[in-house]
Coordinates of C-alpha atoms in Angstrom, one line a residue:
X15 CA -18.4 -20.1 -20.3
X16 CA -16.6 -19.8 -17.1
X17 CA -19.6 -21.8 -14.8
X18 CA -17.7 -20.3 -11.5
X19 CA -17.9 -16.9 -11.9
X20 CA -21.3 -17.3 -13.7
X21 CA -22.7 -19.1 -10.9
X22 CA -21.5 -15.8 -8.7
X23 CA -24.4 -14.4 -10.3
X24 CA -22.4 -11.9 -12.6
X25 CA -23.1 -10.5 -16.8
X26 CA -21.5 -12.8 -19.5
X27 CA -19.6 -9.6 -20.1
X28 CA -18.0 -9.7 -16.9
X29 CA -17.5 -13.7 -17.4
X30 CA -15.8 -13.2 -20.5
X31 CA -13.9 -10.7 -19.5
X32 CA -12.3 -12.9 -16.7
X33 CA -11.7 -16.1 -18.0
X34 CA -9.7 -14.1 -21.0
X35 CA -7.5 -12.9 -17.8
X36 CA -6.7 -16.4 -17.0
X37 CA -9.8 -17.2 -14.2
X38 CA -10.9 -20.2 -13.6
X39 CA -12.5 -20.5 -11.0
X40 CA -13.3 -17.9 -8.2
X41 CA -11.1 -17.7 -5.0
X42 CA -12.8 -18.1 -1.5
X43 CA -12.6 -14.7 -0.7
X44 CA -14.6 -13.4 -4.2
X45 CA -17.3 -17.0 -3.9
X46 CA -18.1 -14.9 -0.4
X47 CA -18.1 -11.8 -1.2
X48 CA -19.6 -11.2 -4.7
X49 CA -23.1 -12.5 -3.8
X50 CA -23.0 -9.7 -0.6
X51 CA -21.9 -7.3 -2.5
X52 CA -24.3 -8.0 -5.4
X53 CA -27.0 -8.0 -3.2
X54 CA -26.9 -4.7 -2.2
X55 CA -25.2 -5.3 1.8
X56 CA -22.4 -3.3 3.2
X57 CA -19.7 -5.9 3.9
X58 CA -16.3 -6.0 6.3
X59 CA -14.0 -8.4 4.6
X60 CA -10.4 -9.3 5.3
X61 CA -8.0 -11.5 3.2
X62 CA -4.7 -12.0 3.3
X63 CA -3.0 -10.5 0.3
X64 CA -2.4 -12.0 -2.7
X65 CA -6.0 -13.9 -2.4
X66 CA -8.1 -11.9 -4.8
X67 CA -9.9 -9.8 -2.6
X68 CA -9.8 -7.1 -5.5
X69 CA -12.0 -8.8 -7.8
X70 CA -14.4 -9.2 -5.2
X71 CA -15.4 -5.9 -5.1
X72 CA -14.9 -4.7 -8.8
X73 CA -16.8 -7.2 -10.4
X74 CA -19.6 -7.0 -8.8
X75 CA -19.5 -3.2 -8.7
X76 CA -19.3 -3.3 -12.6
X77 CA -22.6 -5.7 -12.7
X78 CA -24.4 -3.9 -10.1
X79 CA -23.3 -0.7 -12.0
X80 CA -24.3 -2.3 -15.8
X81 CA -27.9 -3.6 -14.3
X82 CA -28.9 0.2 -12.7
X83 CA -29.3 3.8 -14.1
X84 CA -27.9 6.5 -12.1
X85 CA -30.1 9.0 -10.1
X86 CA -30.6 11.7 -12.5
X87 CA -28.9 14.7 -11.0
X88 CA -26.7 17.7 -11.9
X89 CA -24.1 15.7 -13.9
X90 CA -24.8 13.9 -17.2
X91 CA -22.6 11.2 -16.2
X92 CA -22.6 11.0 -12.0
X93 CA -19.6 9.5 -10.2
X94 CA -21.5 6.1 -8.7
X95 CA -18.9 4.3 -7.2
X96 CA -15.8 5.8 -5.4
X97 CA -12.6 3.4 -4.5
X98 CA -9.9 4.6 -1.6
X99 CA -6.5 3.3 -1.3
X100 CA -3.8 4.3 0.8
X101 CA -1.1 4.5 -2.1
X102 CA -0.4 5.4 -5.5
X103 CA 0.6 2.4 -6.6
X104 CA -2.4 0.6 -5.2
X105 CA -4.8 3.2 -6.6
X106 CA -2.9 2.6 -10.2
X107 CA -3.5 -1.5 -9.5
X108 CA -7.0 -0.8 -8.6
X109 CA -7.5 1.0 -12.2
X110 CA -6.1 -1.3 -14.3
X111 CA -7.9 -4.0 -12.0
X112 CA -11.3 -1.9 -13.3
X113 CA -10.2 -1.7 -17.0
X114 CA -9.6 -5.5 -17.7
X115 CA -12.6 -6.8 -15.6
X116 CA -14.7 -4.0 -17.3
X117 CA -13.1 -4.7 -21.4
X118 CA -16.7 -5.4 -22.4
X119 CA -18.9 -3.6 -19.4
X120 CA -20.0 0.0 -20.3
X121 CA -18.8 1.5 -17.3
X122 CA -15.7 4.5 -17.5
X123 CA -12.9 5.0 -14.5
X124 CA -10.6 7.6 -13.5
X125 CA -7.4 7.1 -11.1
X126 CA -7.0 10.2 -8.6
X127 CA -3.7 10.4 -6.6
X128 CA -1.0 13.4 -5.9
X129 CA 2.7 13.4 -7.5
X130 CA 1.7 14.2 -11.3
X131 CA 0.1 16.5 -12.7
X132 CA -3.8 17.4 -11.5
X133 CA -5.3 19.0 -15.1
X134 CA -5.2 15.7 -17.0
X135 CA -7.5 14.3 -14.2
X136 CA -9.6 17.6 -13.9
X137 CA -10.1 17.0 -18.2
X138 CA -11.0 12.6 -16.9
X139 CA -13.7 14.2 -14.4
X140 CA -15.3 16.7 -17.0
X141 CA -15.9 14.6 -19.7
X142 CA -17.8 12.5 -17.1
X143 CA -16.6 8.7 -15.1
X144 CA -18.8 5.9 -13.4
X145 CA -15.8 4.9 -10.9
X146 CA -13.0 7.2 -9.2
X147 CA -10.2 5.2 -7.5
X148 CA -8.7 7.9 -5.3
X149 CA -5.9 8.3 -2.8
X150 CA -7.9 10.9 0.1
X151 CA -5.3 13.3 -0.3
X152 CA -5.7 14.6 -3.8
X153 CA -9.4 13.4 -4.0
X154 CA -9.4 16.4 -1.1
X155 CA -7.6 18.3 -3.5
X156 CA -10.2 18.3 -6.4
X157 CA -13.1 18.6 -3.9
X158 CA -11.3 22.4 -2.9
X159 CA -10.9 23.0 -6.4
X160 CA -14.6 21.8 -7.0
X161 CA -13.8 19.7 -9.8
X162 CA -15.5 16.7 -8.5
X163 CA -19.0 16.0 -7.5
X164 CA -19.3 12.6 -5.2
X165 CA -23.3 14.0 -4.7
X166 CA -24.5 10.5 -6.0
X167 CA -22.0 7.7 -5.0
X168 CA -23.9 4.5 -4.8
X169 CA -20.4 2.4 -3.4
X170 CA -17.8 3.5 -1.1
X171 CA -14.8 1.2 -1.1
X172 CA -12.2 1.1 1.4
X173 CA -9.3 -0.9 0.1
X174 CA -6.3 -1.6 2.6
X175 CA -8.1 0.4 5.4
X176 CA -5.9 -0.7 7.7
X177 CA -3.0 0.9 5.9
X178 CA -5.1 4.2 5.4
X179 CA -5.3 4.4 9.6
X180 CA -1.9 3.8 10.0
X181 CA -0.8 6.4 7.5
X182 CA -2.8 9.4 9.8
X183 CA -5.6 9.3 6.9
X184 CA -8.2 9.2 9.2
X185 CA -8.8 12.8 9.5
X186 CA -9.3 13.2 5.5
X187 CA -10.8 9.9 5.6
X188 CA -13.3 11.7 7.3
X189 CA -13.7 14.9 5.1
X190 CA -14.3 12.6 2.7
X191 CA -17.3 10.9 3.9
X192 CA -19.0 14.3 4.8
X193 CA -19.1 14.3 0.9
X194 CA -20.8 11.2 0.4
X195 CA -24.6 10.5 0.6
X196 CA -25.7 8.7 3.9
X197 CA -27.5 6.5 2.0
X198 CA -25.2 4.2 -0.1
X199 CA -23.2 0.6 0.0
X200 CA -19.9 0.8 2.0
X201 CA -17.5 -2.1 1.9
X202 CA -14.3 -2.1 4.1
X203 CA -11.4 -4.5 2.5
X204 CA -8.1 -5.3 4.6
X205 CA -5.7 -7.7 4.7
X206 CA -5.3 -7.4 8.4
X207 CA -7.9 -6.3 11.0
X208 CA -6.9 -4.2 13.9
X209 CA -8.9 -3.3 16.5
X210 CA -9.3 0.5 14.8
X211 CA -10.6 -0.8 11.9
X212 CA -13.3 -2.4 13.9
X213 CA -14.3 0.6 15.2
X214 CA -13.9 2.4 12.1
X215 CA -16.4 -0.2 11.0
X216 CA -19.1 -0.1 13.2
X217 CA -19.5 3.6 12.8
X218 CA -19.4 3.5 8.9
X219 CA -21.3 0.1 8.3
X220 CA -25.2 -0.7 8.1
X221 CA -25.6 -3.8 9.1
X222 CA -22.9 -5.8 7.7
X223 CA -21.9 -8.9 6.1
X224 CA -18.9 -10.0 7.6
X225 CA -16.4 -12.0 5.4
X226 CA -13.0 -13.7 7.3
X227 CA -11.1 -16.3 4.9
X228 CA -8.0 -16.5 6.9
X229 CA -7.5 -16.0 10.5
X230 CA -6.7 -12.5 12.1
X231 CA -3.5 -11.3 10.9
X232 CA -2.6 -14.4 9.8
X233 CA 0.3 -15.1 6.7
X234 CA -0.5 -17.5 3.6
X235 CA 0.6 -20.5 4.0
X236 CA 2.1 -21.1 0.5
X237 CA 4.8 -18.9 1.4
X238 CA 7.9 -20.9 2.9
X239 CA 8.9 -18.6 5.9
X240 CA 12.2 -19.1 7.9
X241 CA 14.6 -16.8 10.2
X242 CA 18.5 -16.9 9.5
X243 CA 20.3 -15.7 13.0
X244 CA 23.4 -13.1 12.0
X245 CA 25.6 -10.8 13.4
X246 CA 24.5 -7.7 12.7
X247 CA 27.6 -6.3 10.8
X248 CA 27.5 -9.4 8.5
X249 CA 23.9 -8.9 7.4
X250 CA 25.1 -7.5 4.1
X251 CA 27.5 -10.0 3.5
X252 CA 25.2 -12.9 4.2
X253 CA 22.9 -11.4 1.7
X254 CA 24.8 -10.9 -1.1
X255 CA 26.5 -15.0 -0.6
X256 CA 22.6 -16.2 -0.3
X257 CA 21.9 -14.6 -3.6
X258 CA 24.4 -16.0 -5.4
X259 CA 25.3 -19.4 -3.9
X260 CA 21.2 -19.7 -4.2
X261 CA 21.0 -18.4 -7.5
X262 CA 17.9 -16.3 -6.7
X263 CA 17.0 -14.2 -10.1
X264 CA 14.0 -12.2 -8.4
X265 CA 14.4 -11.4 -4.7
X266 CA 12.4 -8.1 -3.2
X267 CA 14.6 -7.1 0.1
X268 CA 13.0 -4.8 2.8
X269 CA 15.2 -2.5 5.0
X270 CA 13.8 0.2 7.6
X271 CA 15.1 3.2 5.9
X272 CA 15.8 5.0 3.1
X273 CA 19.3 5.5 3.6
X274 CA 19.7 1.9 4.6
X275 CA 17.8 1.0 0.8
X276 CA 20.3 3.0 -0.9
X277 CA 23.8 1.5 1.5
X278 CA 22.2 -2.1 0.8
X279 CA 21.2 -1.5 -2.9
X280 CA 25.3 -0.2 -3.5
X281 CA 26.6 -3.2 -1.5
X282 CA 24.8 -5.5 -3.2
X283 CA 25.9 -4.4 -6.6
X284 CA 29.9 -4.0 -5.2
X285 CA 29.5 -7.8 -4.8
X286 CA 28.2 -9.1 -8.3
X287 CA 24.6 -8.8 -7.5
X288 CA 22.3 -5.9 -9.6
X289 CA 20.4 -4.2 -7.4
X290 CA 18.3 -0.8 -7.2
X291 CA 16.6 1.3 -4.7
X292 CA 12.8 2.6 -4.7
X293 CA 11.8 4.6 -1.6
X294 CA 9.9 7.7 -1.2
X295 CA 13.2 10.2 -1.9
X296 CA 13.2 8.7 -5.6
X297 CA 12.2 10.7 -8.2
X298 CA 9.3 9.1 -10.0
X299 CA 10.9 8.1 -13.5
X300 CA 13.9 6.4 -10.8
X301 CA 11.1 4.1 -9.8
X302 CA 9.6 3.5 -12.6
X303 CA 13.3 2.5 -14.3
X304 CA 13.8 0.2 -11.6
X305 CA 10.5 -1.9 -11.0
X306 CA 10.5 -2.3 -14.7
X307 CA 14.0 -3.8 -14.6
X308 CA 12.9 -6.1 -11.9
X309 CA 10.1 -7.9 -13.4
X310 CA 12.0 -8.1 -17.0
X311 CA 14.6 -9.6 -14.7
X312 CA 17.1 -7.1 -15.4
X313 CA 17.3 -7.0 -11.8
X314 CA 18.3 -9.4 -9.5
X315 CA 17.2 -7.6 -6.4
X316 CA 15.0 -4.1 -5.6
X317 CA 15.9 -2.9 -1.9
X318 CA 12.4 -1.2 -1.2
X319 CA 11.5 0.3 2.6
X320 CA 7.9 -0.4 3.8
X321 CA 5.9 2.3 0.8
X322 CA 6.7 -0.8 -1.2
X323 CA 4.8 -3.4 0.9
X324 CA 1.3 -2.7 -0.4
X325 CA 0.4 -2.0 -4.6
X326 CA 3.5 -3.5 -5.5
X327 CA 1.8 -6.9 -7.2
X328 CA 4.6 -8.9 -9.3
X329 CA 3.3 -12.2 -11.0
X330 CA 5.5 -15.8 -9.5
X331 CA 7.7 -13.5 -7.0
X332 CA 9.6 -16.4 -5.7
X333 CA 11.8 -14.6 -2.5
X334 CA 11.2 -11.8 -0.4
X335 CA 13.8 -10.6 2.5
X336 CA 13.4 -8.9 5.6
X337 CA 16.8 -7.2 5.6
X338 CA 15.6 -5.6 8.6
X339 CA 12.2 -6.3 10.1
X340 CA 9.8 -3.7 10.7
X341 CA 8.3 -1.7 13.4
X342 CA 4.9 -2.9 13.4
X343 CA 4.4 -6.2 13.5
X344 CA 1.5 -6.2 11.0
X345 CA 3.2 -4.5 8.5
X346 CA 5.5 -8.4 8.0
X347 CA 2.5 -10.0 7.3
X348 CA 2.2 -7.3 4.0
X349 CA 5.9 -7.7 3.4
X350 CA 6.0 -11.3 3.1
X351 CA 2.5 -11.4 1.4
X352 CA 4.3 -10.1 -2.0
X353 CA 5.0 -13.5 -2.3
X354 CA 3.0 -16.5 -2.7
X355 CA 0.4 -15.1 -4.4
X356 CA -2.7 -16.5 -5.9
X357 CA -1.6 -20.0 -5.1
X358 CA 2.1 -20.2 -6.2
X359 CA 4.5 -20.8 -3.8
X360 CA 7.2 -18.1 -2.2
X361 CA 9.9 -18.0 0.1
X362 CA 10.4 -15.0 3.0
X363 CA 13.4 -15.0 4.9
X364 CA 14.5 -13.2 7.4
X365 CA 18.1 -12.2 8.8
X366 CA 17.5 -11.5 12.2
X367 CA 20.4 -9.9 14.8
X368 CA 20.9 -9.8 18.3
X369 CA 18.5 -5.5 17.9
X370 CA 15.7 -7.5 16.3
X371 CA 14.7 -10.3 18.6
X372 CA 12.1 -8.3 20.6
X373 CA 10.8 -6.9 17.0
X374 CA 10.7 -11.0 16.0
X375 CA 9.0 -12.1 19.1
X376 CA 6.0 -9.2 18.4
X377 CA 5.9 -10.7 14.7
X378 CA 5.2 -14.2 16.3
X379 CA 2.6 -13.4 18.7
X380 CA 0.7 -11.1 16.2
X381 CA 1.2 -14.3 13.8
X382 CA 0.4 -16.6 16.2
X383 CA 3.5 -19.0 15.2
X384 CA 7.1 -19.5 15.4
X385 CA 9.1 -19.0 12.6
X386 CA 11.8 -22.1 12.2
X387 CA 15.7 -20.3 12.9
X388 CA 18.3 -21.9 10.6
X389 CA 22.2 -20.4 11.1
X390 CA 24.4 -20.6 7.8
X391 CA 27.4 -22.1 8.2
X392 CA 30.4 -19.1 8.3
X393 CA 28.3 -17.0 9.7
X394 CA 27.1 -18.5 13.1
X395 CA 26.3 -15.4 15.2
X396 CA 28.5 -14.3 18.0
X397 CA 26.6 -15.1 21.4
X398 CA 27.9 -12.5 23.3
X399 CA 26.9 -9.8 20.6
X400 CA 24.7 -7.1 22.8
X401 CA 21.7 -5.9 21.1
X402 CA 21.5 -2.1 20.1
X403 CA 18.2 -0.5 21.0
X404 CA 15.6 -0.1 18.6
X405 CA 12.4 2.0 18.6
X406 CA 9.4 -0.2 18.5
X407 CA 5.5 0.0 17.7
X408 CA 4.2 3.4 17.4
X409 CA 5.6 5.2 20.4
X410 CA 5.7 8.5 19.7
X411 CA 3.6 11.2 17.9
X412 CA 3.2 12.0 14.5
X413 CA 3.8 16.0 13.7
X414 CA 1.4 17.7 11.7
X415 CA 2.7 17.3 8.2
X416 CA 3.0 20.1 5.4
X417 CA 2.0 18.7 1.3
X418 CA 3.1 20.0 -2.0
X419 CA 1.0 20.9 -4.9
X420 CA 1.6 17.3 -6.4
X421 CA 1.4 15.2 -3.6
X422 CA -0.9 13.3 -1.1
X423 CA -2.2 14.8 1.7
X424 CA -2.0 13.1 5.3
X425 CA -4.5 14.0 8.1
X426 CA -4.0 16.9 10.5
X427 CA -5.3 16.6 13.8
X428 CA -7.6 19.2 15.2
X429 CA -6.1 20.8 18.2
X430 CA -6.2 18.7 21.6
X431 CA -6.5 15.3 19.4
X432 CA -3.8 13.4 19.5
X433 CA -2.1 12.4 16.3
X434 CA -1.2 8.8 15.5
X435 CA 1.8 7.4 17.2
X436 CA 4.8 6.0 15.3
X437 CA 8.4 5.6 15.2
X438 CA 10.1 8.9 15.5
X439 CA 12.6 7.3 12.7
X440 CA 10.3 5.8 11.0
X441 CA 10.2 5.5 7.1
X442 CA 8.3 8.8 5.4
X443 CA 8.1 9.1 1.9
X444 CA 9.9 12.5 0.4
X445 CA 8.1 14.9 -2.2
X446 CA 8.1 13.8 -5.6
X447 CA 11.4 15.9 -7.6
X448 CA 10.5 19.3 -8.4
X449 CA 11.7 20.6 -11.7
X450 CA 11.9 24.1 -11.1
X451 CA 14.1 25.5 -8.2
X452 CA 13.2 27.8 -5.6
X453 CA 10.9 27.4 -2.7
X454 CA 7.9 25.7 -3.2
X455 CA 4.4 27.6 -3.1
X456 CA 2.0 26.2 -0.8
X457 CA -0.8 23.8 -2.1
X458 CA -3.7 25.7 -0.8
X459 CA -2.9 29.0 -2.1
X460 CA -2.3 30.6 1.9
X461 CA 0.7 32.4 2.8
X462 CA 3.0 30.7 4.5
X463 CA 3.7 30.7 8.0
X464 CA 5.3 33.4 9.1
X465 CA 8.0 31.1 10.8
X466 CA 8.3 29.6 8.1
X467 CA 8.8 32.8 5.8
X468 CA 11.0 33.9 8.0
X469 CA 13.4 31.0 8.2
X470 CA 16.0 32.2 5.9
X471 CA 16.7 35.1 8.5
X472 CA 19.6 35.0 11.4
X473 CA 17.3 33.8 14.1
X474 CA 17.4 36.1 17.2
X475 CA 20.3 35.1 19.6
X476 CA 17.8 35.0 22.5
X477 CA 15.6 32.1 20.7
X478 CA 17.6 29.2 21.0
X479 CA 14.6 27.0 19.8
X480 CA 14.2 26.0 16.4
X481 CA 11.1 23.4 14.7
X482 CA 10.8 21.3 11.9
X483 CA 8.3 19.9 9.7
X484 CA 8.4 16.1 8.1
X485 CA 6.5 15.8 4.8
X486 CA 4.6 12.5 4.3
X487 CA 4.3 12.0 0.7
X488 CA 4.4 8.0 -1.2
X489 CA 5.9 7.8 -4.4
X490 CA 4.6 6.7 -7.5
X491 CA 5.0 3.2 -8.8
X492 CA 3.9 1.7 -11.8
X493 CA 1.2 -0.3 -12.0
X494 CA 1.9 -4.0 -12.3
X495 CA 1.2 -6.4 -15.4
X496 CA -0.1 -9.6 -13.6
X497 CA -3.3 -12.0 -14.6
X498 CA -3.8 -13.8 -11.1
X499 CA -4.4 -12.4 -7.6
X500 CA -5.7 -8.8 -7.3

């Protein structure tokens, strides 16, 4: 019997159950948290990614679960513990995460999330589940629809809060808590703490256990990280020669946009390298196709923008690329964290241009360390190159977004509050491909606006002002096959 997990405190079934994975011994984050949360204690716990921090709130929700009757109450089979993630993918990683730790635990689980049909989980929820992992949006969605009943949730989990916040969830976030009893566990898992969550934390938390097993915002330290200076122009280029020279099989890239995923993805495969796209504008099957080509090895690189960064969990990832680096300084720290996980080894490289060096220096202070510069020979950088301006942080205001039928919701801000700031080019994900054509009907069943209905018509030639409405939907990914470092 595995003697590390057992001493945890947790069933033989659970024990079983996680040495057959491949566990050995428990990783700092779980040998802190597990007691806590077995105990009954809200807890605030950040990890860096990669370091297990999923098993150390599903396992000992399944014992605490196995050991304790539900509250008899108008269902014959209560919802007791209710999961949030941010993403799809995550929410799909979460499930499976549920299923293997649970193989010989009694407890049922249902994954929630927009993008596919709803009726196959309105059937999951009627025949009755212990756990619900749940993106807010649809999880909103079934609430409307009164399909769900979170009356007698023991355990709120919020998994990659920090992500959830910067996403503009807050405002469902909230709606979903109204929902909840007051009287229940709440644990708050991020990979990076910002000052938000903090706050989010003390008005959600009782008293909390607080768990820290890396610094603030800090990256894991088996990961090999290093900055290679370029010209801009040459980025590509350099890219494509690195991949091949360094016979990399396995390299996830990151660019800032969509369109700059796709132009990178079709470079890369002019040049001898096979490469696909996933970004929020794919259809779902496109994704699908081309993560499962990646980890067969199929692929030699997947171009992915920043929806990628957290869910996507591929076992012995050996390189990850900041094509271009992103907007928020945090969100490297989730890049690179792809790699390196559960005590392997990684390499994240970055190709850095005369635009990003402000972005690079935010990345270092948020880091708290300088990342080592290398130049490759042939393609030294040209010191009189001027840098091209490029919107930073969150500086501007995120519109109030409209859903589809299928897809995730993201908060809307009451009137006078003001909405979240990003990047006004910042990466969205699209709506998942419709099959039918025609205009779409609008998820809550209310007419549309009449500016909106009206929007096929000549507009009057004294109104010279038009507006426009962004749609903030992740894609779907598949969820990963791994054994170490949920």
């Amino acid at each position: 019997m595995n003697s590390g997990f057992k001493a945890l405190g947790l069933s033989d079934a659970l024990v079983r159950a996680v040495t057959e994975i491949g566990y050995t011994e428990p990783t700092p984050v779980q040998q802190q948290a597990i007691p806590v949360v077995l105990a009954g204690r809200d807890l605030l716990a950040g990890a860096q990614t990669g370091t297990g921090k999923t098993a150390g709130f599903v396992l000992p929700i399944l014992d605490r679960l196995a050991q304790t009757r539900a509250v008899a109450g108008k269902s014959r089979r209560p919802i007791r513990a209710l999961i949030l993630t941010p993403t799809r993918e995550l929410a799909a990683q979460v499930e499976e995460s549920v299923r293997d730790y649970g193989k010989y635990a009694q407890s049922s689980v249902a994954v929630v999330f927009g993008g596919v049909s709803i009726n196959n989980q309105i059937a999951a929820l009627k025949r009755g589940v212990d756990i619900v992992v749940a993106t807010p949006g649809r999880l909103l969605d079934h609430a409307g629809q009164k399909t769900i009943d979170l009356s007698q949730v023991e355990v709120l989990v919020l998994d990659e809060a920090d992500r959830m916040l910067d996403m503009g969830f807050l405002p469902d976030m909230k709606r979903v808590f109204a929902l909840l009893p007051k009287q229940r566990q709440t644990l708050l898992f991020s990979a990076t703490f910002s000052d938000e969550i903090r706050a989010l934390a003390n008005t959600l938390l009782n008293d909390p256990a607080s768990v820290q097993v890396a610094p603030r915002n800090s990256t894991v330290e088996a990961v090999s990280q290093k900055v290679v200076l370029v010209d801009r122009g040459r980025k590509s280029e350099l890219l494509a020669q690195l991949i091949k020279d360094q016979q990399w099989y396995q390299v996830l890239v990151f660019t800032r946009t969509k369109h700059g995923a796709n132009r990178l993805a079709e470079y890369l495969c002019k040049h001898g390298v096979t490469a696909l796209a996933i970004h929020g504008n794919k259809s779902q099957n496109a994704r699908t196709h081309a993560l499962a080509q990646f980890k067969t090895g199929e692929l030699q690189a997947l171009v992915a923008t920043d929806i990628a960064a957290r869910g996507l969990d591929i076992e012995q990832l050996p390189h990850v690329v900041n094509f271009d680096l992103p907007h928020v300084p945090e969100d490297y720290v989730h890049r690179i964290g792809r790699t390196g996980r559960a005590g392997a080894t990684g390499e994240a490289i970055s190709l850095v241009c005369a635009d990003d060096k402000p972005l690079l220096a935010d990345i270092e202070k948020v880091i708290r360390r300088q990342v080592p510069r290398e130049i490759i020979a042939g393609y030294e950088p040209n010191p009189n190159e001027r840098a091209e301006p490029i919107q930073r942080g969150r500086g501007t205001a995120r519109p109030a977004p409209k859903r589809d039928s299928g897809g995730d919701r993201r908060g809307s801000h009451g009137a006078g509050k003001k909405a979240p700031a990003r990047p006004a080019h910042a990466e969205r994900a699209a709506p998942p491909a419709r099959d039918h054509k025609g205009p779409a009907r609008p998820a809550t069943g209310r007419p549309a606006e009449p500016q909106r209905a009206r929007s096929a018509q000549p507009a009057p030639a004294q109104r010279a002002d038009t507006s426009t409405v962004r749609t903030n939907i992740p894609g779907l990914l598949q969820p990963a096959t791994h054994r170490r470092g949920r």
